[in-house]
PDB file of C-alpha atoms in Angstrom:
ATOM      1  CA  MET A   1     135.548  61.490  31.827  1.00 48.00           C
ATOM      2  CA  LYS A   2     134.001  60.991  34.700  1.00 47.00           C
ATOM      3  CA  THR A   3     135.368  57.662  35.189  1.00 47.00           C
ATOM      4  CA  LYS A   4     138.940  59.041  34.892  1.00 44.00           C
ATOM      5  CA  ILE A   5     138.421  61.648  37.426  1.00 43.00           C
ATOM      6  CA  LEU A   6     137.015  59.124  40.162  1.00 44.00           C
ATOM      7  CA  LEU A   7     140.328  56.516  39.421  1.00 42.00           C
ATOM      8  CA  VAL A   8     142.448  59.677  39.746  1.00 41.00           C
ATOM      9  CA  VAL A   9     141.164  60.759  43.084  1.00 42.00           C
ATOM     10  CA  ILE A  10     140.785  57.048  44.362  1.00 42.00           C
ATOM     11  CA  MET A  11     144.589  56.819  43.890  1.00 42.00           C
ATOM     12  CA  ILE A  12     145.343  59.933  45.317  1.00 39.00           C
ATOM     13  CA  CYS A  13     143.411  58.955  48.474  1.00 41.00           C
ATOM     14  CA  CYS A  14     145.234  55.716  48.743  1.00 40.00           C
ATOM     15  CA  GLN A  15     148.521  57.334  48.825  1.00 39.00           C
ATOM     16  CA  ILE A  16     147.577  59.378  51.673  1.00 37.00           C
ATOM     17  CA  HIS A  17     150.507  58.556  54.701  1.00 37.00           C
ATOM     18  CA  SER A  18     150.229  59.623  58.090  1.00 38.00           C
ATOM     19  CA  GLN A  19     152.261  62.484  59.768  1.00 40.00           C
ATOM     20  CA  GLU A  20     153.949  62.962  62.760  1.00 45.00           C
ATOM     21  CA  GLN A  21     152.523  65.654  65.257  1.00 55.00           C
ATOM     22  CA  GLU A  22     154.052  69.119  64.080  1.00 63.00           C
ATOM     23  CA  TRP A  23     153.962  71.708  66.846  1.00 71.00           C
ATOM     24  CA  THR A  24     153.295  75.558  66.128  1.00 74.00           C
ATOM     25  CA  LEU A  25     154.419  78.149  68.161  1.00 76.00           C
ATOM     26  CA  SER A  26     151.896  80.567  67.996  1.00 66.00           C
ATOM     27  CA  LYS A  27     149.259  78.078  68.531  1.00 74.00           C
ATOM     28  CA  SER A  28     147.444  77.313  71.605  1.00 80.00           C
ATOM     29  CA  TYR A  29     146.362  73.635  72.371  1.00 84.00           C
ATOM     30  CA  LYS A  30     144.642  72.291  75.371  1.00 84.00           C
ATOM     31  CA  THR A  31     144.748  69.328  77.427  1.00 85.00           C
ATOM     32  CA  SER A  32     142.125  66.873  76.807  1.00 76.00           C
ATOM     33  CA  ILE A  33     142.462  64.662  80.126  1.00 82.00           C
ATOM     34  CA  ASP A  34     144.234  65.185  83.157  1.00 87.00           C
ATOM     35  CA  LEU A  35     148.159  65.254  82.360  1.00 89.00           C
ATOM     36  CA  THR A  36     151.183  64.527  84.446  1.00 93.00           C
ATOM     37  CA  VAL A  37     153.551  67.018  83.809  1.00 95.00           C
ATOM     38  CA  ASN A  38     157.292  67.546  84.730  1.00 96.00           C
ATOM     39  CA  TYR A  39     159.021  70.482  86.082  1.00 97.00           C
ATOM     40  CA  LEU A  40     162.345  71.421  87.498  1.00 95.00           C
ATOM     41  CA  ASP A  41     162.828  71.972  90.890  1.00 94.00           C
ATOM     42  CA  GLY A  42     166.780  73.380  91.201  1.00 93.00           C
ATOM     43  CA  THR A  43     168.229  70.055  89.655  1.00 93.00           C
ATOM     44  CA  THR A  44     165.072  67.829  91.082  1.00 96.00           C
ATOM     45  CA  VAL A  45     162.411  66.696  88.487  1.00 96.00           C
ATOM     46  CA  LYS A  46     159.292  66.936  89.818  1.00 96.00           C
ATOM     47  CA  GLN A  47     155.513  66.183  88.955  1.00 97.00           C
ATOM     48  CA  ARG A  48     152.033  68.175  88.994  1.00 96.00           C
ATOM     49  CA  THR A  49     148.684  67.065  87.426  1.00 95.00           C
ATOM     50  CA  ALA A  50     147.390  69.515  84.744  1.00 94.00           C
ATOM     51  CA  LEU A  51     143.295  69.160  84.934  1.00 92.00           C
ATOM     52  CA  ALA A  52     141.675  68.675  81.626  1.00 86.00           C
ATOM     53  CA  GLY A  53     140.650  71.740  79.499  1.00 85.00           C
ATOM     54  CA  LEU A  54     143.675  73.988  80.481  1.00 91.00           C
ATOM     55  CA  LYS A  55     144.999  75.626  77.474  1.00 90.00           C
ATOM     56  CA  TYR A  56     149.142  75.937  77.066  1.00 91.00           C
ATOM     57  CA  LYS A  57     151.747  76.848  74.309  1.00 92.00           C
ATOM     58  CA  TYR A  58     154.336  74.984  72.835  1.00 90.00           C
ATOM     59  CA  LYS A  59     157.736  76.286  73.468  1.00 92.00           C
ATOM     60  CA  GLU A  60     160.297  74.059  71.984  1.00 91.00           C
ATOM     61  CA  THR A  61     161.449  70.019  71.775  1.00 91.00           C
ATOM     62  CA  VAL A  62     164.790  69.166  73.499  1.00 92.00           C
ATOM     63  CA  ASP A  63     166.004  65.329  73.901  1.00 92.00           C
ATOM     64  CA  GLY A  64     162.461  63.946  73.090  1.00 90.00           C
ATOM     65  CA  LYS A  65     161.062  66.555  75.882  1.00 92.00           C
ATOM     66  CA  VAL A  66     158.279  68.523  74.551  1.00 92.00           C
ATOM     67  CA  TYR A  67     158.447  71.827  76.785  1.00 94.00           C
ATOM     68  CA  ILE A  68     155.154  73.534  77.101  1.00 94.00           C
ATOM     69  CA  LYS A  69     153.825  76.651  79.269  1.00 94.00           C
ATOM     70  CA  PHE A  70     150.178  77.065  80.566  1.00 94.00           C
ATOM     71  CA  LEU A  71     147.985  80.338  79.520  1.00 93.00           C
ATOM     72  CA  LYS A  72     147.239  82.180  82.993  1.00 93.00           C
ATOM     73  CA  ILE A  73     144.839  80.599  84.858  1.00 93.00           C
ATOM     74  CA  ILE A  74     142.437  82.834  86.450  1.00 92.00           C
ATOM     75  CA  VAL A  75     142.521  83.115  90.245  1.00 92.00           C
ATOM     76  CA  SER A  76     138.310  83.408  90.869  1.00 90.00           C
ATOM     77  CA  THR A  77     138.018  80.239  88.665  1.00 88.00           C
ATOM     78  CA  ASP A  78     140.675  77.916  90.298  1.00 92.00           C
ATOM     79  CA  PRO A  79     139.619  74.651  92.114  1.00 91.00           C
ATOM     80  CA  LYS A  80     142.934  73.730  92.612  1.00 93.00           C
ATOM     81  CA  LYS A  81     144.323  77.439  93.696  1.00 92.00           C
ATOM     82  CA  ASP A  82     145.744  75.725  97.204  1.00 93.00           C
ATOM     83  CA  ASP A  83     146.915  72.469  96.077  1.00 95.00           C
ATOM     84  CA  ASP A  84     150.389  72.529  94.652  1.00 95.00           C
ATOM     85  CA  SER A  85     150.296  69.062  93.604  1.00 95.00           C
ATOM     86  CA  PHE A  86     148.324  70.546  90.482  1.00 96.00           C
ATOM     87  CA  VAL A  87     148.871  73.074  87.805  1.00 96.00           C
ATOM     88  CA  ASN A  88     147.606  75.975  88.761  1.00 96.00           C
ATOM     89  CA  SER A  89     147.286  80.287  89.662  1.00 94.00           C
ATOM     90  CA  THR A  90     150.231  80.248  92.006  1.00 95.00           C
ATOM     91  CA  ASN A  91     152.515  77.872  89.097  1.00 94.00           C
ATOM     92  CA  ASP A  92     151.301  78.411  85.725  1.00 94.00           C
ATOM     93  CA  ASN A  93     154.328  80.990  85.128  1.00 93.00           C
ATOM     94  CA  ILE A  94     156.940  78.212  84.650  1.00 96.00           C
ATOM     95  CA  THR A  95     157.841  75.942  82.148  1.00 96.00           C
ATOM     96  CA  TYR A  96     156.522  72.116  82.399  1.00 97.00           C
ATOM     97  CA  PHE A  97     157.813  69.695  79.951  1.00 96.00           C
ATOM     98  CA  VAL A  98     156.376  65.792  78.953  1.00 94.00           C
ATOM     99  CA  GLU A  99     157.932  63.262  76.864  1.00 91.00           C
ATOM    100  CA  SER A 100     157.207  63.943  73.279  1.00 87.00           C
ATOM    101  CA  SER A 101     156.218  60.207  72.534  1.00 82.00           C
ATOM    102  CA  LYS A 102     153.542  60.505  75.279  1.00 80.00           C
ATOM    103  CA  LEU A 103     152.099  63.949  74.364  1.00 78.00           C
ATOM    104  CA  ASN A 104     151.991  63.149  70.618  1.00 72.00           C
ATOM    105  CA  ALA A 105     150.190  60.000  71.166  1.00 65.00           C
ATOM    106  CA  LEU A 106     147.645  61.467  73.262  1.00 66.00           C
ATOM    107  CA  HIS A 107     147.386  64.852  70.973  1.00 63.00           C
ATOM    108  CA  LYS A 108     146.693  62.569  68.080  1.00 54.00           C
ATOM    109  CA  GLN A 109     144.023  60.280  70.000  1.00 51.00           C
ATOM    110  CA  LYS A 110     142.248  62.770  71.722  1.00 54.00           C
ATOM    111  CA  THR A 111     141.694  65.643  69.193  1.00 62.00           C
ATOM    112  CA  SER A 112     139.584  66.094  66.142  1.00 75.00           C
ATOM    113  CA  SER A 113     141.523  65.057  62.962  1.00 79.00           C
ATOM    114  CA  LEU A 114     141.561  64.659  59.237  1.00 86.00           C
ATOM    115  CA  VAL A 115     141.434  60.988  58.712  1.00 88.00           C
ATOM    116  CA  SER A 116     141.577  58.160  56.391  1.00 89.00           C
ATOM    117  CA  GLY A 117     140.936  54.619  55.881  1.00 90.00           C
ATOM    118  CA  THR A 118     139.392  51.547  53.985  1.00 92.00           C
ATOM    119  CA  LEU A 119     135.751  50.932  54.084  1.00 92.00           C
ATOM    120  CA  LEU A 120     133.851  48.106  52.905  1.00 94.00           C
ATOM    121  CA  ALA A 121     130.284  48.088  52.566  1.00 94.00           C
ATOM    122  CA  PRO A 122     129.227  44.197  52.043  1.00 94.00           C
ATOM    123  CA  ILE A 123     125.476  44.764  51.500  1.00 93.00           C
ATOM    124  CA  LYS A 124     123.068  47.399  50.274  1.00 96.00           C
ATOM    125  CA  ILE A 125     119.384  48.106  50.339  1.00 95.00           C
ATOM    126  CA  ARG A 126     118.346  49.474  46.984  1.00 94.00           C
ATOM    127  CA  PRO A 127     115.071  51.470  47.136  1.00 94.00           C
ATOM    128  CA  ASP A 128     112.049  50.732  44.860  1.00 90.00           C
ATOM    129  CA  GLU A 129     112.322  52.092  41.359  1.00 87.00           C
ATOM    130  CA  ASN A 130     109.727  52.691  38.618  1.00 86.00           C
ATOM    131  CA  VAL A 131     111.034  52.163  35.174  1.00 83.00           C
ATOM    132  CA  ASN A 132     108.356  53.087  31.671  1.00 81.00           C
ATOM    133  CA  GLY A 133     105.400  52.401  34.683  1.00 80.00           C
ATOM    134  CA  VAL A 134     106.736  49.165  35.703  1.00 82.00           C
ATOM    135  CA  ASN A 135     107.341  48.663  39.509  1.00 85.00           C
ATOM    136  CA  TYR A 136     110.658  47.118  40.583  1.00 83.00           C
ATOM    137  CA  PRO A 137     110.498  46.579  44.548  1.00 86.00           C
ATOM    138  CA  TRP A 138     113.591  47.463  46.902  1.00 89.00           C
ATOM    139  CA  GLU A 139     116.406  45.167  46.499  1.00 88.00           C
ATOM    140  CA  LEU A 140     118.918  43.605  49.423  1.00 92.00           C
ATOM    141  CA  SER A 141     121.855  43.315  47.455  1.00 91.00           C
ATOM    142  CA  THR A 142     125.168  41.781  48.124  1.00 91.00           C
ATOM    143  CA  ASP A 143     126.996  44.333  45.822  1.00 94.00           C
ATOM    144  CA  ILE A 144     130.332  44.534  47.851  1.00 94.00           C
ATOM    145  CA  SER A 145     131.995  47.883  47.502  1.00 96.00           C
ATOM    146  CA  LEU A 146     135.613  48.651  48.778  1.00 95.00           C
ATOM    147  CA  GLY A 147     137.229  52.003  49.043  1.00 95.00           C
ATOM    148  CA  GLN A 148     139.230  54.621  50.780  1.00 94.00           C
ATOM    149  CA  TYR A 149     137.582  57.357  52.910  1.00 94.00           C
ATOM    150  CA  LEU A 150     138.492  60.676  53.942  1.00 93.00           C
ATOM    151  CA  GLY A 151     136.558  62.523  57.101  1.00 92.00           C
ATOM    152  CA  TYR A 152     136.710  64.602  59.933  1.00 91.00           C
ATOM    153  CA  ARG A 153     137.260  62.781  63.462  1.00 88.00           C
ATOM    154  CA  PHE A 154     135.768  63.867  66.512  1.00 88.00           C
ATOM    155  CA  PRO A 155     136.444  62.424  69.836  1.00 84.00           C
ATOM    156  CA  LEU A 156     133.075  61.560  71.847  1.00 85.00           C
ATOM    157  CA  SER A 157     135.012  60.889  75.250  1.00 75.00           C
ATOM    158  CA  ARG A 158     137.962  62.264  77.399  1.00 63.00           C
ATOM    159  CA  THR A 159     139.208  58.756  78.487  1.00 61.00           C
ATOM    160  CA  ASN A 160     138.316  56.054  76.307  1.00 70.00           C
ATOM    161  CA  PRO A 161     139.007  55.792  72.273  1.00 74.00           C
ATOM    162  CA  TYR A 162     135.871  56.471  70.899  1.00 84.00           C
ATOM    163  CA  TYR A 163     135.311  58.712  67.997  1.00 88.00           C
ATOM    164  CA  ILE A 164     133.098  59.852  65.306  1.00 92.00           C
ATOM    165  CA  THR A 165     133.940  60.510  61.871  1.00 92.00           C
ATOM    166  CA  ILE A 166     131.727  62.803  60.107  1.00 89.00           C
ATOM    167  CA  PRO A 167     131.394  63.634  57.288  1.00 87.00           C
ATOM    168  CA  THR A 168     132.697  60.950  55.265  1.00 91.00           C
ATOM    169  CA  PHE A 169     133.391  60.890  51.499  1.00 95.00           C
ATOM    170  CA  THR A 170     134.359  57.114  49.699  1.00 95.00           C
ATOM    171  CA  LEU A 171     135.306  56.421  46.419  1.00 96.00           C
ATOM    172  CA  GLY A 172     136.088  52.887  45.739  1.00 96.00           C
ATOM    173  CA  THR A 173     134.822  50.064  43.451  1.00 96.00           C
ATOM    174  CA  SER A 174     131.817  47.333  43.258  1.00 95.00           C
ATOM    175  CA  LEU A 175     131.043  44.332  41.892  1.00 94.00           C
ATOM    176  CA  LEU A 176     127.447  44.534  40.839  1.00 94.00           C
ATOM    177  CA  SER A 177     125.500  41.644  40.069  1.00 90.00           C
ATOM    178  CA  ILE A 178     123.636  42.285  36.617  1.00 89.00           C
ATOM    179  CA  ASN A 179     120.571  40.069  36.141  1.00 87.00           C
ATOM    180  CA  SER A 180     117.016  39.608  34.222  1.00 85.00           C
ATOM    181  CA  SER A 181     115.055  40.813  37.696  1.00 84.00           C
ATOM    182  CA  ASN A 182     116.964  44.646  37.799  1.00 85.00           C
ATOM    183  CA  THR A 183     117.608  45.347  34.136  1.00 86.00           C
ATOM    184  CA  THR A 184     115.455  46.682  31.087  1.00 85.00           C
ATOM    185  CA  PRO A 185     115.066  44.939  28.953  1.00 84.00           C
ATOM    186  CA  GLU A 186     116.169  41.620  30.544  1.00 78.00           C
ATOM    187  CA  LYS A 187     119.495  40.420  30.273  1.00 81.00           C
ATOM    188  CA  GLU A 188     121.419  37.628  31.461  1.00 81.00           C
ATOM    189  CA  SER A 189     123.003  37.115  34.772  1.00 81.00           C
ATOM    190  CA  SER A 190     126.607  38.767  34.999  1.00 87.00           C
ATOM    191  CA  THR A 191     129.047  40.102  37.416  1.00 89.00           C
ATOM    192  CA  THR A 192     130.369  43.942  36.719  1.00 92.00           C
ATOM    193  CA  LEU A 193     133.102  45.670  38.147  1.00 94.00           C
ATOM    194  CA  GLY A 194     131.896  49.308  38.428  1.00 95.00           C
ATOM    195  CA  LEU A 195     132.436  52.653  40.431  1.00 96.00           C
ATOM    196  CA  THR A 196     130.762  53.789  43.615  1.00 96.00           C
ATOM    197  CA  TRP A 197     130.735  56.622  46.058  1.00 96.00           C
ATOM    198  CA  SER A 198     129.364  57.229  49.060  1.00 96.00           C
ATOM    199  CA  THR A 199     128.902  59.672  52.162  1.00 96.00           C
ATOM    200  CA  GLY A 200     127.696  58.648  55.886  1.00 96.00           C
ATOM    201  CA  ILE A 201     128.962  58.684  59.655  1.00 95.00           C
ATOM    202  CA  ILE A 202     131.501  56.237  61.116  1.00 94.00           C
ATOM    203  CA  LEU A 203     131.810  54.999  64.940  1.00 93.00           C
ATOM    204  CA  ASP A 204     134.914  54.140  65.867  1.00 89.00           C
ATOM    205  CA  LEU A 205     134.603  52.232  69.268  1.00 87.00           C
ATOM    206  CA  ASN A 206     138.295  51.354  70.626  1.00 79.00           C
ATOM    207  CA  GLY A 207     139.656  50.183  66.578  1.00 81.00           C
ATOM    208  CA  PHE A 208     135.811  48.929  65.698  1.00 87.00           C
ATOM    209  CA  ASN A 209     134.736  50.711  62.843  1.00 90.00           C
ATOM    210  CA  VAL A 210     130.992  50.836  61.548  1.00 93.00           C
ATOM    211  CA  GLY A 211     129.182  53.444  59.451  1.00 93.00           C
ATOM    212  CA  LEU A 212     126.077  54.015  57.882  1.00 96.00           C
ATOM    213  CA  LEU A 213     126.314  55.365  54.408  1.00 96.00           C
ATOM    214  CA  VAL A 214     124.435  56.065  51.439  1.00 97.00           C
ATOM    215  CA  GLY A 215     126.029  56.280  47.979  1.00 97.00           C
ATOM    216  CA  LYS A 216     125.575  55.532  44.024  1.00 97.00           C
ATOM    217  CA  ASP A 217     126.965  52.651  41.941  1.00 96.00           C
ATOM    218  CA  TYR A 218     127.750  53.284  38.350  1.00 96.00           C
ATOM    219  CA  ALA A 219     127.895  50.557  35.826  1.00 94.00           C
ATOM    220  CA  PRO A 220     130.103  51.000  32.647  1.00 94.00           C
ATOM    221  CA  GLY A 221     129.097  50.532  29.455  1.00 91.00           C
ATOM    222  CA  GLN A 222     125.525  48.620  27.970  1.00 89.00           C
ATOM    223  CA  ALA A 223     125.302  47.040  31.366  1.00 87.00           C
ATOM    224  CA  GLY A 224     124.813  50.684  32.744  1.00 85.00           C
ATOM    225  CA  LYS A 225     122.356  51.786  30.389  1.00 90.00           C
ATOM    226  CA  ASP A 226     120.346  48.393  31.233  1.00 90.00           C
ATOM    227  CA  TRP A 227     120.654  48.285  35.162  1.00 90.00           C
ATOM    228  CA  ILE A 228     117.782  49.744  36.550  1.00 91.00           C
ATOM    229  CA  TYR A 229     119.800  50.755  39.955  1.00 92.00           C
ATOM    230  CA  ASN A 230     122.448  52.610  37.693  1.00 93.00           C
ATOM    231  CA  GLU A 231     123.645  55.731  39.582  1.00 94.00           C
ATOM    232  CA  LYS A 232     120.678  55.328  41.896  1.00 94.00           C
ATOM    233  CA  THR A 233     120.631  55.598  45.634  1.00 96.00           C
ATOM    234  CA  TRP A 234     121.305  53.037  47.777  1.00 96.00           C
ATOM    235  CA  PHE A 235     122.001  52.790  51.834  1.00 97.00           C
ATOM    236  CA  SER A 236     124.245  50.449  53.620  1.00 96.00           C
ATOM    237  CA  ILE A 237     126.289  49.695  56.826  1.00 94.00           C
ATOM    238  CA  GLY A 238     130.248  50.003  56.618  1.00 92.00           C
ATOM    239  CA  PHE A 239     132.376  48.190  58.155  1.00 91.00           C
ATOM    240  CA  GLY A 240     136.266  49.640  58.709  1.00 86.00           C
ATOM    241  CA  ILE A 241     138.683  47.397  57.654  1.00 72.00           C
ATOM    242  CA  SER A 242     142.727  46.720  57.768  1.00 56.00           C
ATOM    243  CA  LEU A 243     144.500  45.749  54.839  1.00 46.00           C
ATOM    244  CA  THR A 244     147.392  47.280  56.065  1.00 40.00           C
ATOM    245  CA  SER A 245     146.984  49.558  58.870  1.00 41.00           C
ATOM    246  CA  LYS A 246     144.186  51.133  60.692  1.00 49.00           C
ATOM    247  CA  ASN A 247     142.965  54.526  59.991  1.00 55.00           C
ATOM    248  CA  LYS A 248     145.014  57.273  59.543  1.00 56.00           C
ATOM    249  CA  ASP A 249     145.955  60.781  61.204  1.00 55.00           C
ATOM    250  CA  LEU A 250     146.544  63.082  58.208  1.00 57.00           C
TER     251      LEU A 250
END
């Protein structure tokens, strides 16, 4: 039963697709970096810079342009109140607009979000185990695990695509090396396909994904009963890989 549940969850995770940014009228957003915004002065389109940290609300999307209204800026805390090239306390009452593709990309890159992706754990450290009075030393194993992860990603930089995903939860499969040195009673060497889960953190540095993981493997049938590391904790360094796409915002 446990195996069936894990397989169902894995299949669900693999079917998740990224979604386009959906704007909500009642929700406020915040500029995460300095943002160039447009406005109309008569029939002329002009530009101002909105400093990072300004809050705004979505009004509408028309012809590929997102129209926004900044929340009231307090004069006493406004560093740009005398500079009309910036959005400030003297001009925050008008409607501005930004190309939707630009604002959507910025929003998706620079805000925290739920993400999914594929994670590879090529090696594992298995701590020592004591079974029936016999001590088995720690093992550096090449039992490769491949799975689909879910996690919540937070930006680490306002200007660079650096993120941390924490916590992550991964479900997948492992190729398990079963042999005489890790079974009781001793068994001949074989390779078994097992299930695995893990949790941890993932760093995303401009598309390069590396993580620290802790998890457990589950071998099926008699192999699981004989294998001393069945359902025991392991530690690993994992790598995000691209099978069809990079990690996805959900």
